[in-house]
PDB file of C-alpha atoms in Angstrom:
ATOM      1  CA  UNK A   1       0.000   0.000   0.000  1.00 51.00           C
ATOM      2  CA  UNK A   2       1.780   3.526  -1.213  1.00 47.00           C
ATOM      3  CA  UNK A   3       0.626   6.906   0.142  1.00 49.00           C
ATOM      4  CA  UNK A   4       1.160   9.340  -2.421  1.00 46.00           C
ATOM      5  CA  UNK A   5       2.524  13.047  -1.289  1.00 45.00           C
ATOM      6  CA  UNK A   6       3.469  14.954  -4.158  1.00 44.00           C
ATOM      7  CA  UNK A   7       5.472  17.714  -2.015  1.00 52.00           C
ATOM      8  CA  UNK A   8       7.948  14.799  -1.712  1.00 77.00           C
ATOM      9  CA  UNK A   9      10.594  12.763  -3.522  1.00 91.00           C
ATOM     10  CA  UNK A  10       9.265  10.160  -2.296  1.00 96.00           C
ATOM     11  CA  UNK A  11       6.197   7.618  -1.705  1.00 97.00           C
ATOM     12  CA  UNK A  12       5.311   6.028   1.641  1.00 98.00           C
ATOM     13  CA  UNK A  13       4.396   1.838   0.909  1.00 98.00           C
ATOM     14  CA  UNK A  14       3.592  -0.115   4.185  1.00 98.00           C
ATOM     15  CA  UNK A  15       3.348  -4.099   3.975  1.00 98.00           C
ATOM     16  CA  UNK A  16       3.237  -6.823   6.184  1.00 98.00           C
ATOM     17  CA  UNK A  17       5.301  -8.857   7.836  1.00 98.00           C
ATOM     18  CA  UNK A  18       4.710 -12.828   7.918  1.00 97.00           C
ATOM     19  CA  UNK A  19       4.170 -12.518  11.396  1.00 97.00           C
ATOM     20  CA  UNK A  20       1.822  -9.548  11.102  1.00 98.00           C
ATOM     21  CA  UNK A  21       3.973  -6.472  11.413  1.00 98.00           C
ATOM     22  CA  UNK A  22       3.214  -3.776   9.809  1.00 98.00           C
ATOM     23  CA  UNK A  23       6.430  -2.129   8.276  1.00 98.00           C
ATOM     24  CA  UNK A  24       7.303   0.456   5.698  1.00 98.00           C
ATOM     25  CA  UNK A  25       9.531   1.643   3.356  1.00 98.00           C
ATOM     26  CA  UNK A  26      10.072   5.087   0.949  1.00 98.00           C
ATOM     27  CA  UNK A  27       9.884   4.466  -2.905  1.00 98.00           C
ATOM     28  CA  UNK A  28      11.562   6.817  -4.974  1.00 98.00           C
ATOM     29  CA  UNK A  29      10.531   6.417  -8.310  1.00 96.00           C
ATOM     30  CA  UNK A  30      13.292   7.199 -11.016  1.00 96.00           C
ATOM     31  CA  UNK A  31      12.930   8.298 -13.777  1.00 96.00           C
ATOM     32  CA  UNK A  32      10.926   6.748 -16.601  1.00 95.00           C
ATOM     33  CA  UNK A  33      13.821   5.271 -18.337  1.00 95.00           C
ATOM     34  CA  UNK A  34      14.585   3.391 -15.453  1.00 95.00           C
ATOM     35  CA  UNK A  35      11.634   1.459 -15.338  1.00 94.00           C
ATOM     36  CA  UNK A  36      12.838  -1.909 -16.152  1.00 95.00           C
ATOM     37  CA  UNK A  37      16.063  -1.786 -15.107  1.00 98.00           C
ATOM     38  CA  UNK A  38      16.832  -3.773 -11.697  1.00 98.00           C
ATOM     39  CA  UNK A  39      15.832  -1.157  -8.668  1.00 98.00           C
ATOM     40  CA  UNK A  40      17.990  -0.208  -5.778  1.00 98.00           C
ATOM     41  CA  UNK A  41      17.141  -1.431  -2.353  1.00 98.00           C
ATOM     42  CA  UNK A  42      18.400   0.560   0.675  1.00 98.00           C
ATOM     43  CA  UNK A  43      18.935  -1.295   4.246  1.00 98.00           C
ATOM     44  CA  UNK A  44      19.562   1.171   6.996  1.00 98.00           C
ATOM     45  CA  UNK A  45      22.498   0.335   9.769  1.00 97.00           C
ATOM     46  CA  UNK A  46      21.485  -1.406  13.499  1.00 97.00           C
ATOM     47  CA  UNK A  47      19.588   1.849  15.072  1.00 96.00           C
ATOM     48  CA  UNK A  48      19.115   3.593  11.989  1.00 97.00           C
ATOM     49  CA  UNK A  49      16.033   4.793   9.816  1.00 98.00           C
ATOM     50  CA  UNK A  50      15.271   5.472   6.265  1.00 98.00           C
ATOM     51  CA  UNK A  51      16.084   9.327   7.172  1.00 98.00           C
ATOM     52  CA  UNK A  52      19.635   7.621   7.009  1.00 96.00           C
ATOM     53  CA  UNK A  53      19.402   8.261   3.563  1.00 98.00           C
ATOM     54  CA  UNK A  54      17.405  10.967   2.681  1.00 96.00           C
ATOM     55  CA  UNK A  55      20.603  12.899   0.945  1.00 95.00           C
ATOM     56  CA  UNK A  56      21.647   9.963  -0.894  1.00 97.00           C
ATOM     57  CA  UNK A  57      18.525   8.345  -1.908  1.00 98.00           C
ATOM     58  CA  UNK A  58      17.375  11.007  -4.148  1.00 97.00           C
ATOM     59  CA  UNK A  59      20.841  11.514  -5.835  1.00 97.00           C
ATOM     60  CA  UNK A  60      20.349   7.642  -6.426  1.00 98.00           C
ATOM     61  CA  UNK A  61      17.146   8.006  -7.475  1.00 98.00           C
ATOM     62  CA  UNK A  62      18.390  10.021 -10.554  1.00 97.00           C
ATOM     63  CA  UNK A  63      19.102   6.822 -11.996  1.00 97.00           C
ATOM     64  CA  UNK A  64      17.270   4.172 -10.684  1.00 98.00           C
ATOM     65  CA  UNK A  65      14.123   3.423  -8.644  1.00 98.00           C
ATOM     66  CA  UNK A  66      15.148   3.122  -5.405  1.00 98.00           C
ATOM     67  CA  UNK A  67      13.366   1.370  -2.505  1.00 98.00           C
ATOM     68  CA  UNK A  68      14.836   2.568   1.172  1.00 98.00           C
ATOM     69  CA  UNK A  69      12.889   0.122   4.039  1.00 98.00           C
ATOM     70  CA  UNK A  70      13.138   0.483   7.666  1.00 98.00           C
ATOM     71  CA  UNK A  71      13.851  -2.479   9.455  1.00 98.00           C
ATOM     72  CA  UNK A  72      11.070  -4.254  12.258  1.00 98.00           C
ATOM     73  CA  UNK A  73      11.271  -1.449  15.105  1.00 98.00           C
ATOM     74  CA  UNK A  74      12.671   1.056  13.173  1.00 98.00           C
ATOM     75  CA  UNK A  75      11.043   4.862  12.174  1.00 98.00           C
ATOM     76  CA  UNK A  76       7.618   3.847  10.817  1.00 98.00           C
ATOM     77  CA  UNK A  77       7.656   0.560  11.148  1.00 98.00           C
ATOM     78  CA  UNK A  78       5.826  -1.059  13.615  1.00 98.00           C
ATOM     79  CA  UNK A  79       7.578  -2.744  16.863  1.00 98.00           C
ATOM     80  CA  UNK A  80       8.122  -6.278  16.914  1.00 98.00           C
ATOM     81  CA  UNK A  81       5.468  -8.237  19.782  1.00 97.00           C
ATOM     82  CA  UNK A  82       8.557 -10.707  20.153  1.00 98.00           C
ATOM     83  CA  UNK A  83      11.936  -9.218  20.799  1.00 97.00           C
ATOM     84  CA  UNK A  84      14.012 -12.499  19.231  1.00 97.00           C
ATOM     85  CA  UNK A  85      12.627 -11.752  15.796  1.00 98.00           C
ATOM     86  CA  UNK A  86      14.805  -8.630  15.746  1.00 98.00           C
ATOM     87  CA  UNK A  87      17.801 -10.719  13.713  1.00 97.00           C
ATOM     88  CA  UNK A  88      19.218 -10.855  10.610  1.00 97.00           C
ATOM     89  CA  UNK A  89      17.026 -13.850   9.273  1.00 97.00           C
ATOM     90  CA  UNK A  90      13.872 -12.292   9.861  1.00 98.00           C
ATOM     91  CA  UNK A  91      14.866  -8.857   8.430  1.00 98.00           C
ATOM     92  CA  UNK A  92      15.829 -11.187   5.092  1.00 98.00           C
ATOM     93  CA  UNK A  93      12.013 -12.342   5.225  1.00 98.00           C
ATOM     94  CA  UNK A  94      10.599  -8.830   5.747  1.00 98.00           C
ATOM     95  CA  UNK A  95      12.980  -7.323   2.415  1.00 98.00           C
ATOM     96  CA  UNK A  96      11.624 -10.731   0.679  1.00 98.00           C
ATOM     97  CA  UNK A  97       7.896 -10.222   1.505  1.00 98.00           C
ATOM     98  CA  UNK A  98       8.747  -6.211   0.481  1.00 98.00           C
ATOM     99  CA  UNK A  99       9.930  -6.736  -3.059  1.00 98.00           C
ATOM    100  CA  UNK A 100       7.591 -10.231  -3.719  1.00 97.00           C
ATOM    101  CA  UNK A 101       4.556  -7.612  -3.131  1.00 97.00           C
ATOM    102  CA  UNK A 102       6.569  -5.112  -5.336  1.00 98.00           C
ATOM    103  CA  UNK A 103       6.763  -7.721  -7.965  1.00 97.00           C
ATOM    104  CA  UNK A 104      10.739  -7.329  -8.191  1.00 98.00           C
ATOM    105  CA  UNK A 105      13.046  -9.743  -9.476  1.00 97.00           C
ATOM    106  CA  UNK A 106      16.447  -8.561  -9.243  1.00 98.00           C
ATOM    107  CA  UNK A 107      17.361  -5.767  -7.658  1.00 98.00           C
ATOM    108  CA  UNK A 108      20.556  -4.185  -6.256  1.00 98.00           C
ATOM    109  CA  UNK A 109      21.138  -3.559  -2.531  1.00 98.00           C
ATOM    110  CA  UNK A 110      22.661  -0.625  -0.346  1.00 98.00           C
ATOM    111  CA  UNK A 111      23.484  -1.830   3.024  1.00 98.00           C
ATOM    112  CA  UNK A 112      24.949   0.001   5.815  1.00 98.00           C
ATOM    113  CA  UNK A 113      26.185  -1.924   8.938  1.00 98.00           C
ATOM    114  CA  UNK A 114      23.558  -4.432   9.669  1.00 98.00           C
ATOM    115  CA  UNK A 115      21.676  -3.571   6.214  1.00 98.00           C
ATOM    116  CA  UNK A 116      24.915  -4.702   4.662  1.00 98.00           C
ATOM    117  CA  UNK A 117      24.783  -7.805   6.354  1.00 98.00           C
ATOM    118  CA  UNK A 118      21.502  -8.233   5.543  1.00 98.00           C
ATOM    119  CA  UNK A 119      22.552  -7.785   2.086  1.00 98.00           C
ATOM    120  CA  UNK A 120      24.998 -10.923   2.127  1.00 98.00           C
ATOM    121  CA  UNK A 121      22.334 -13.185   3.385  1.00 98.00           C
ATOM    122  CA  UNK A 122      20.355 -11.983   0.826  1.00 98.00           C
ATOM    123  CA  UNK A 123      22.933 -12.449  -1.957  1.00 98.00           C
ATOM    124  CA  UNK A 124      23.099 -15.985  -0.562  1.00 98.00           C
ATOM    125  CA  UNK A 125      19.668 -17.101   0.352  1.00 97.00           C
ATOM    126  CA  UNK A 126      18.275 -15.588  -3.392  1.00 98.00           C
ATOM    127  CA  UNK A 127      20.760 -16.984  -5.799  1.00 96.00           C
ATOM    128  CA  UNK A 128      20.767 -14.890  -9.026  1.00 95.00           C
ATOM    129  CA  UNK A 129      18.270 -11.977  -7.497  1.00 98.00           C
ATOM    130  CA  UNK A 130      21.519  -9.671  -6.704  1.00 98.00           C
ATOM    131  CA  UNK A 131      22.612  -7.232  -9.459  1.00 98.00           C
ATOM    132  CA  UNK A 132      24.944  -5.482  -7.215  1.00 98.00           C
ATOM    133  CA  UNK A 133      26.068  -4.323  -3.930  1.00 98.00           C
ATOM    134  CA  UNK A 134      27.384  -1.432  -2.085  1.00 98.00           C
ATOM    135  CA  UNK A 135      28.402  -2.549   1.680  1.00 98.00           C
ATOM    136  CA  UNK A 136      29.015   0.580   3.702  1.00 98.00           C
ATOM    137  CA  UNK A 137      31.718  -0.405   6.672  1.00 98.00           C
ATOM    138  CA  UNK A 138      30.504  -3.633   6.964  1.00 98.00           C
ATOM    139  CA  UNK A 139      31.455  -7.324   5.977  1.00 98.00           C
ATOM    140  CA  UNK A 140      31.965 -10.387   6.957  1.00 98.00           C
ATOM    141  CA  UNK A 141      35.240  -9.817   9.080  1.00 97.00           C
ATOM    142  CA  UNK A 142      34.640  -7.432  12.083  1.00 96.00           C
ATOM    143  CA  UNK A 143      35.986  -6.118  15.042  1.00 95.00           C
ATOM    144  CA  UNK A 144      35.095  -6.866  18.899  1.00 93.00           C
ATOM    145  CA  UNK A 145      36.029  -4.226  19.716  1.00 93.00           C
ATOM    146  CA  UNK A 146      33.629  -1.966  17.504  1.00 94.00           C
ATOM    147  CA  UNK A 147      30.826  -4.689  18.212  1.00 92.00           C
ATOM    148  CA  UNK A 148      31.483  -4.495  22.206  1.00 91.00           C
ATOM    149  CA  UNK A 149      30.943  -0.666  21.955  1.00 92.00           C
ATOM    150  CA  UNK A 150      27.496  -0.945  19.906  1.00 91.00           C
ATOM    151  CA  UNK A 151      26.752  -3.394  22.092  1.00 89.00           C
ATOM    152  CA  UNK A 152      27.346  -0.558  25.366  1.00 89.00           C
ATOM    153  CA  UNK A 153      24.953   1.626  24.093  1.00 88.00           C
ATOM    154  CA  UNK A 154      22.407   0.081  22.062  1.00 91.00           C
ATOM    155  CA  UNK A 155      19.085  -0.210  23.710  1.00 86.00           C
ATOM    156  CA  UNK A 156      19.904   2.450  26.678  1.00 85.00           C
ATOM    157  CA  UNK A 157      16.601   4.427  27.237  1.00 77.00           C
ATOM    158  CA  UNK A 158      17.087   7.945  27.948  1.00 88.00           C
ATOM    159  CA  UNK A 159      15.764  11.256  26.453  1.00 96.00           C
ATOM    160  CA  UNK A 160      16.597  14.921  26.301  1.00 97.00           C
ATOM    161  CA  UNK A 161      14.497  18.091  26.701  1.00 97.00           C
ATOM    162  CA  UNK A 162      15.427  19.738  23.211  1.00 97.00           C
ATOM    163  CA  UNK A 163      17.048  19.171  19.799  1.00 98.00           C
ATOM    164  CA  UNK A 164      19.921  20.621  21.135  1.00 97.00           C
ATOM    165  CA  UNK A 165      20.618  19.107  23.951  1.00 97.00           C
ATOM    166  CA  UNK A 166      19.852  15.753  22.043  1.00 97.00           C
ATOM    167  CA  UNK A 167      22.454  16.906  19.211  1.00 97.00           C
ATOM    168  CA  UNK A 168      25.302  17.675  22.304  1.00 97.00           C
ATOM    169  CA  UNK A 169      24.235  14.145  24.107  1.00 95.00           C
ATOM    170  CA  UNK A 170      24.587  12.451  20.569  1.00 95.00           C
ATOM    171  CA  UNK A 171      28.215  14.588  20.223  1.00 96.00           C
ATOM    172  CA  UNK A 172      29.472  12.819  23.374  1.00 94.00           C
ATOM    173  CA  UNK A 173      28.400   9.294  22.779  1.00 92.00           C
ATOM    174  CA  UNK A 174      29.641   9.424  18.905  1.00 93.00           C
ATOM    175  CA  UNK A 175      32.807  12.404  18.885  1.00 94.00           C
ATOM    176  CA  UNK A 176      35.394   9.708  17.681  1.00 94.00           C
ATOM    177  CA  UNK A 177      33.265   8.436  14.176  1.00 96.00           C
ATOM    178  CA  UNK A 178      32.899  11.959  13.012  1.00 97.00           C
ATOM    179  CA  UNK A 179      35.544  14.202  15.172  1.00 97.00           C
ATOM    180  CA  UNK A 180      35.222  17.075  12.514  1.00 97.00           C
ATOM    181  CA  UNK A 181      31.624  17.323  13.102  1.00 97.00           C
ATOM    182  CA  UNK A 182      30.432  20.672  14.389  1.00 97.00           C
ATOM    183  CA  UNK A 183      27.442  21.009  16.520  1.00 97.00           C
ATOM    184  CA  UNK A 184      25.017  21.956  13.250  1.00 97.00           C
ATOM    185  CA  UNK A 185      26.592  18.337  11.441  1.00 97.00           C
ATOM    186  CA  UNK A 186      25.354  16.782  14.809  1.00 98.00           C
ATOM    187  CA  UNK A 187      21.872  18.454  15.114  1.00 98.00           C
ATOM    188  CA  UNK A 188      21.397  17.288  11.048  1.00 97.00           C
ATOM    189  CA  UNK A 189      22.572  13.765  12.529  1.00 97.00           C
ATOM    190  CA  UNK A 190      20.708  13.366  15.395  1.00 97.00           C
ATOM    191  CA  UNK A 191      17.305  14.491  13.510  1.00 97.00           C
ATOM    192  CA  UNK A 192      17.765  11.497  11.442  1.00 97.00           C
ATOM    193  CA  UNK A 193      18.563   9.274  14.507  1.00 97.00           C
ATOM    194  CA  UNK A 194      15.739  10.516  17.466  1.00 98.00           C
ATOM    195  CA  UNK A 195      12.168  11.627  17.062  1.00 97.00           C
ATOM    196  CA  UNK A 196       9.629  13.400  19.260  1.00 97.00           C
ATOM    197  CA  UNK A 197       8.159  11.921  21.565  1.00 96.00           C
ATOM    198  CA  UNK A 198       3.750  12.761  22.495  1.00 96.00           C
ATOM    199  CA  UNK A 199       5.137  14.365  25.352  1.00 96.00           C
ATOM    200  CA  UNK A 200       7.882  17.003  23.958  1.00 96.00           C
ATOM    201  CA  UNK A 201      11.240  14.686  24.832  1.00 97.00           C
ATOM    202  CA  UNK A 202      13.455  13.653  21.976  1.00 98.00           C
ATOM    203  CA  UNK A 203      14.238  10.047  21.869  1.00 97.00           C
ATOM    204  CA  UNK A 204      15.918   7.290  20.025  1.00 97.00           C
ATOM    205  CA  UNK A 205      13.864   6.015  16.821  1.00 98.00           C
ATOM    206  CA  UNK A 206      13.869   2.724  17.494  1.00 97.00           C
ATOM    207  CA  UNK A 207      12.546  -0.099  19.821  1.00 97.00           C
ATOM    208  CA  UNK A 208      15.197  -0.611  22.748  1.00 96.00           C
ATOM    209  CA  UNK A 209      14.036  -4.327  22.393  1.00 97.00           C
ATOM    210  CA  UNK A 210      16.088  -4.420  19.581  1.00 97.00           C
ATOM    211  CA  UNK A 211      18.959  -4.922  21.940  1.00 95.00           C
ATOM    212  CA  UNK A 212      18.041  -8.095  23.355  1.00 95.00           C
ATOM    213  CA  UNK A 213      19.434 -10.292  21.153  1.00 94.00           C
ATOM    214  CA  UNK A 214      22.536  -8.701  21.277  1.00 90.00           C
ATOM    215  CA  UNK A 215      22.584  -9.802  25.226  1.00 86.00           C
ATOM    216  CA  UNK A 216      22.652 -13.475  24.480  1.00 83.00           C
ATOM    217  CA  UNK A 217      25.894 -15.260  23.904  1.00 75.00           C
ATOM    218  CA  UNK A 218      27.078 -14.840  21.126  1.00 64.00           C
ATOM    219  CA  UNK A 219      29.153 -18.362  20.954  1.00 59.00           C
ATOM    220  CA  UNK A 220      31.622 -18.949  17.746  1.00 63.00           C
ATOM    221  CA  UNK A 221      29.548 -16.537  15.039  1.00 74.00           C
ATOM    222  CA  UNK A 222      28.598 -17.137  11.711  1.00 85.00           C
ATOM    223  CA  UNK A 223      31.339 -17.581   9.157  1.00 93.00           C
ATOM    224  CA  UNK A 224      30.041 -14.783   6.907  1.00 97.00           C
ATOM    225  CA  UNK A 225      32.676 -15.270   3.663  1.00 98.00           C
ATOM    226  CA  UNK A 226      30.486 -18.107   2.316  1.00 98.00           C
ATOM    227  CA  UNK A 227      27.509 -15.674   2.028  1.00 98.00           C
ATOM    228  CA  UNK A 228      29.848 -12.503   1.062  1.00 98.00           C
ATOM    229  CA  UNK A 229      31.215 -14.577  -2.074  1.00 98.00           C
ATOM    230  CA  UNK A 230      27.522 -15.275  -3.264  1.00 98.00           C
ATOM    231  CA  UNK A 231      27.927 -11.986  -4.738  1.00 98.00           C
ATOM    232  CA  UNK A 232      29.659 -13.862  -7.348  1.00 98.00           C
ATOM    233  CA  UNK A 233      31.025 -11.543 -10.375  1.00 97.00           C
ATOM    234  CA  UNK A 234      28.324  -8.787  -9.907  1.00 98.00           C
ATOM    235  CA  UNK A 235      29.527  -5.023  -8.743  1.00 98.00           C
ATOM    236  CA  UNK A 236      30.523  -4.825  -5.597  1.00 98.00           C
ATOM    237  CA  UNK A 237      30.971  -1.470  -4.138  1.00 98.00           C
ATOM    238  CA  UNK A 238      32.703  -1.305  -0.285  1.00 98.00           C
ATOM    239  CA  UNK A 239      33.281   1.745   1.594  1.00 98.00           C
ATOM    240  CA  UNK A 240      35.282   2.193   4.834  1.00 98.00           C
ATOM    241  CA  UNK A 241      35.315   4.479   7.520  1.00 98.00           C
ATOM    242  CA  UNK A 242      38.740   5.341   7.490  1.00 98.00           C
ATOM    243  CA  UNK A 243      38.675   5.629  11.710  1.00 98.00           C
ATOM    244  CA  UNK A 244      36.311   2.484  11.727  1.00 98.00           C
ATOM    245  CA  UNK A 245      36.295   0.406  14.406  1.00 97.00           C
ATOM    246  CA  UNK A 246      34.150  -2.369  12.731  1.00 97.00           C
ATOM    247  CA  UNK A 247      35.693  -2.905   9.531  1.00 98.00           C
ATOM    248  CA  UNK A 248      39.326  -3.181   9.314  1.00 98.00           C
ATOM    249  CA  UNK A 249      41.462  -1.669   6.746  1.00 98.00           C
ATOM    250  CA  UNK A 250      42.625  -5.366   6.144  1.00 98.00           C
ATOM    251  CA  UNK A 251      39.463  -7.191   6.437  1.00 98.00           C
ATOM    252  CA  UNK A 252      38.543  -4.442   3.559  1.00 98.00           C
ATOM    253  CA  UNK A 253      41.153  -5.206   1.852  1.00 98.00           C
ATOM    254  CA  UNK A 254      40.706  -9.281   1.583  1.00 98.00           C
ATOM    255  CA  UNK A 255      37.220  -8.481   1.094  1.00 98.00           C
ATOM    256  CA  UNK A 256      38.273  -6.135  -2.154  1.00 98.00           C
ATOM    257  CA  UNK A 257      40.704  -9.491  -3.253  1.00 98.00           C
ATOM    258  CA  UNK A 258      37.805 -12.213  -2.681  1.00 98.00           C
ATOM    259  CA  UNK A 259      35.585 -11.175  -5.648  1.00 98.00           C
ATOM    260  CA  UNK A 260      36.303  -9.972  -9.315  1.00 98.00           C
ATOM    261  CA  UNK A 261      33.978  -7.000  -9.326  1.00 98.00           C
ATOM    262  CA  UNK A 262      34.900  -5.828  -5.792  1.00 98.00           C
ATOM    263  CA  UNK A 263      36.112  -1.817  -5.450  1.00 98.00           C
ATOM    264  CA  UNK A 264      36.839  -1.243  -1.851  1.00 98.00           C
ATOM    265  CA  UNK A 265      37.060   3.149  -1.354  1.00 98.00           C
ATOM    266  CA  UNK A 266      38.006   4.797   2.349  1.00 98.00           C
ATOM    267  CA  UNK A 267      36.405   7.760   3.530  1.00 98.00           C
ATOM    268  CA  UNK A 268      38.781   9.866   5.095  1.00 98.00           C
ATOM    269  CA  UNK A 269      38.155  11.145   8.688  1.00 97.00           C
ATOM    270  CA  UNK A 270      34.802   9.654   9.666  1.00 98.00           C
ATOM    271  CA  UNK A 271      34.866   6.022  11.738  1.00 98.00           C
ATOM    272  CA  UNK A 272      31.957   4.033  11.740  1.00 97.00           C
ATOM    273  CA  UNK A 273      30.253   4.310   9.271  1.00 97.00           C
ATOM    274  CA  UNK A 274      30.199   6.832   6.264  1.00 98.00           C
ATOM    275  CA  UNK A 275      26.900   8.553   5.867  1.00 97.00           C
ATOM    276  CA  UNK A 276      27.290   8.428   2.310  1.00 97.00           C
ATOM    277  CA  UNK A 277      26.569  12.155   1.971  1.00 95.00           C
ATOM    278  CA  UNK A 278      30.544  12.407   1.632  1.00 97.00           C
ATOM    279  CA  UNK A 279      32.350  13.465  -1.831  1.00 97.00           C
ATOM    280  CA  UNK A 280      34.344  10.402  -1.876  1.00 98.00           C
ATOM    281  CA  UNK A 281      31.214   8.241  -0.927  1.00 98.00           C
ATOM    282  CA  UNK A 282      29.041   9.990  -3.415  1.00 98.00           C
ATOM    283  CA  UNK A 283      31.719   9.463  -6.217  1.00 98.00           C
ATOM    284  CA  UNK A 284      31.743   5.110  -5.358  1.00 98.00           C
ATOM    285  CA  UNK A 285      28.145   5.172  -5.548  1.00 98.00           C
ATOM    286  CA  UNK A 286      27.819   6.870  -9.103  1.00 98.00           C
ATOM    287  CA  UNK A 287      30.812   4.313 -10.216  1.00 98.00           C
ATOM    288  CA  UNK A 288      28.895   1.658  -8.654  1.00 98.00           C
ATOM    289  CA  UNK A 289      25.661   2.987 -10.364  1.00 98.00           C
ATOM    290  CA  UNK A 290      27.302   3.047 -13.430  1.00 98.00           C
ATOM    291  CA  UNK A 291      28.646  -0.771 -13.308  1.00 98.00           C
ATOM    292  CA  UNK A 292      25.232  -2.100 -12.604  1.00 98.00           C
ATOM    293  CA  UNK A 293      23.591  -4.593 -14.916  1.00 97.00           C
ATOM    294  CA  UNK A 294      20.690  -3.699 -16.341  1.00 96.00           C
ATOM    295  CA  UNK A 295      19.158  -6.806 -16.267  1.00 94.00           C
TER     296      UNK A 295
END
C-alpha cells in the first residue's frame, strides 16, 4: 500500500510482515527510463532509519528506482510483539515479503552496517536476485572491539528536553566516528537518529528491544565469507570508515581481493560508518551505479 505526497521525492508503501507487522519503506521512483532496469534497495544500519538516507537516496534516485525500508522497530515501522525476531534472518524475510509484493526480481542492494549484512544473506539465500552491492563499513570480518561498543549503548533508554541538547548528548556518545563534526553536522545527525516523543522529549527512533538479542551469547559466530562470495562476479561497491572500528582496513582489503567486481574506497576522517553524503562516498556510488547490470 503507497501513500502518495506529491510535495515529496518520495512515496510512503507499508506491507506486512509474515508474522503480522506492519512495516514500511520510501519508494523513490526514477525516472521513466529506469523502469525496467533492476531497482535499488536501501537497508539502513542497526539503530538507523530510512532518514539515514534521505541525501543519498534522491541523488540515487536520478538513476534508478530506489526502494529505502526500515527495518522491524525502526522509524515507521511497527515494533516487533517478540523481541528475538529482531535478527538478521527475519529482516531477510521482511525485504523478501517487500519486493515479492513489489513484484521485483532482481534488484541491487545498499546496506549500511547491519543492512549490509543483511545484504549478504540476501545475496546468498536468493541466488541470481543480486545485481549489485554497495556494503558501507561492513562485511563479513569485524571487530570486537567496535561490536562491544554498539553493544554498550544500544538499547539504553534515555531522552533529552530539546534538539539541542539531544544533538550535544549524541556529540558525546559518537565524537570519535565523526571528530570534525560541528554542533550543526550533529543536530542534522541526530534528527535522522531521534524523534519526538507525544510528550515534547526527543528520543531514540527505534525499539530498545532491539537490543536483546545482542545480550545473548554470542558463541563462535557465523562464518560470513560463504555468504559474502555469493555476490559472485556482480559489482561490488565497499566503503570504509577510514577511523572504523568495525571494519578493518585489512578485512577491507581481503574483502576487495575475494571477488572480481569488488572496489573497496576509504572515507577519510569519519569512523563508523560513512553517511554516504561524503564526496568520496558519493563518487563510489555513481561508479557503482554506473557498473550495474541492467538486467
Amino acid at each position: 500500500m503507497a501513500r502518495q505526497d506529491h510535495r515529496r521525492e518520495w512515496d510512503d508503501h507499508y506491507w506486512w510482515s509474515a508474522d503480522g507487522v506492519r512495516l514500511h519503506a520510501r519508494l523513490y521512483p526514477g525516472p521513466e527510463e529506469a523502469a525496467a532496469l533492476p531497482p535499488i534497495l536501501c537497508m539502513p544500519g542497526l539503530a538507523r532509519n530510512a532518514r539515514d538516507f534521505e541525501a543519498v537516496a534522491p541523488h540515487m534516485a536520478a538513476r534508478r528506482r530506489v526502494i529505502v525500508a526500515e527495518f522491524r522497530g525502526r522509524g515507521e515501522s511497527a515494533y516487533a510483539k517478540d523481541p528475538m525476531t529482531y535478527v538478521p534472518l527475519t529482516y531477510v524475510q521482511d525485504m523478501v515479503a517487500l519486493l515479492d509484493e513489489l513484484g521485483i526480481g532482481r534488484f541491487a542492494t545498499v546496506g549500511t552496517s547491519l543492512g549490509g549484512l543483511v545484504s549478504m544473506l540476501m545475496a546468498a539465500s536468493l541466488p541470481g536476485r543480486l545485481a549489485g552491492a554497495l556494503l558501507n563499513d561492513v562485511g563479513p570480518e569485524l571487530e570486537s572491539a567496535g561490536l562491544d561498543r554498539i553493544r554498550d549503548y544500544i538499547g539504553v533508554g534515555g531522552s533529552q528536553p530539546t534538539w539541542m541538547h539531544a544533538a550535544r548528548a549524541f556529540r558525546d556518545l559518537n565524537h570519535a566516528v565523526f571528530p570534525h563534526y560541528g554542533i550543526h553536522d550533529w543536530l542534522r545527525l541526530t534528527k535522522r537518529t531521534h524523534r519526538l516523543t507525544p510528550e515534547g522529549r526527543i528520543v531514540a527512533d527505534y525499539d530498545k528491544q532491539i537490543a536483546a538479542p545482542l545480550r545473548l551469547p554470542a558463541g563462535d559466530g557465523v562464518d560470513l565469507w560463504p555468504a559474502y562470495r555469493a555476490f559472485g562476479d556482480a559489482p561490488v561497491q565497499i566503503l570504509r570508515g577510514a577511523l572504523s572500528d568495525i571494519l578493518a582496513g585489512r578485512a577491507a582489503a581481503k574483502m576487495a581481493a575475494a571477488l572480481p567486481g569488488a572496489r573497496l574506497v576509504e572515507v577519510p576522517g569519519v569512523g563508523h560508518a560513512p553517511t554516504m553524503d561524503e564526496p568520496e562516498a558519493r563518487a563510489a556510488i555513481d561508479a557503482w551505479i554506473a557498473d550495474l547490470p541492467a538486467a
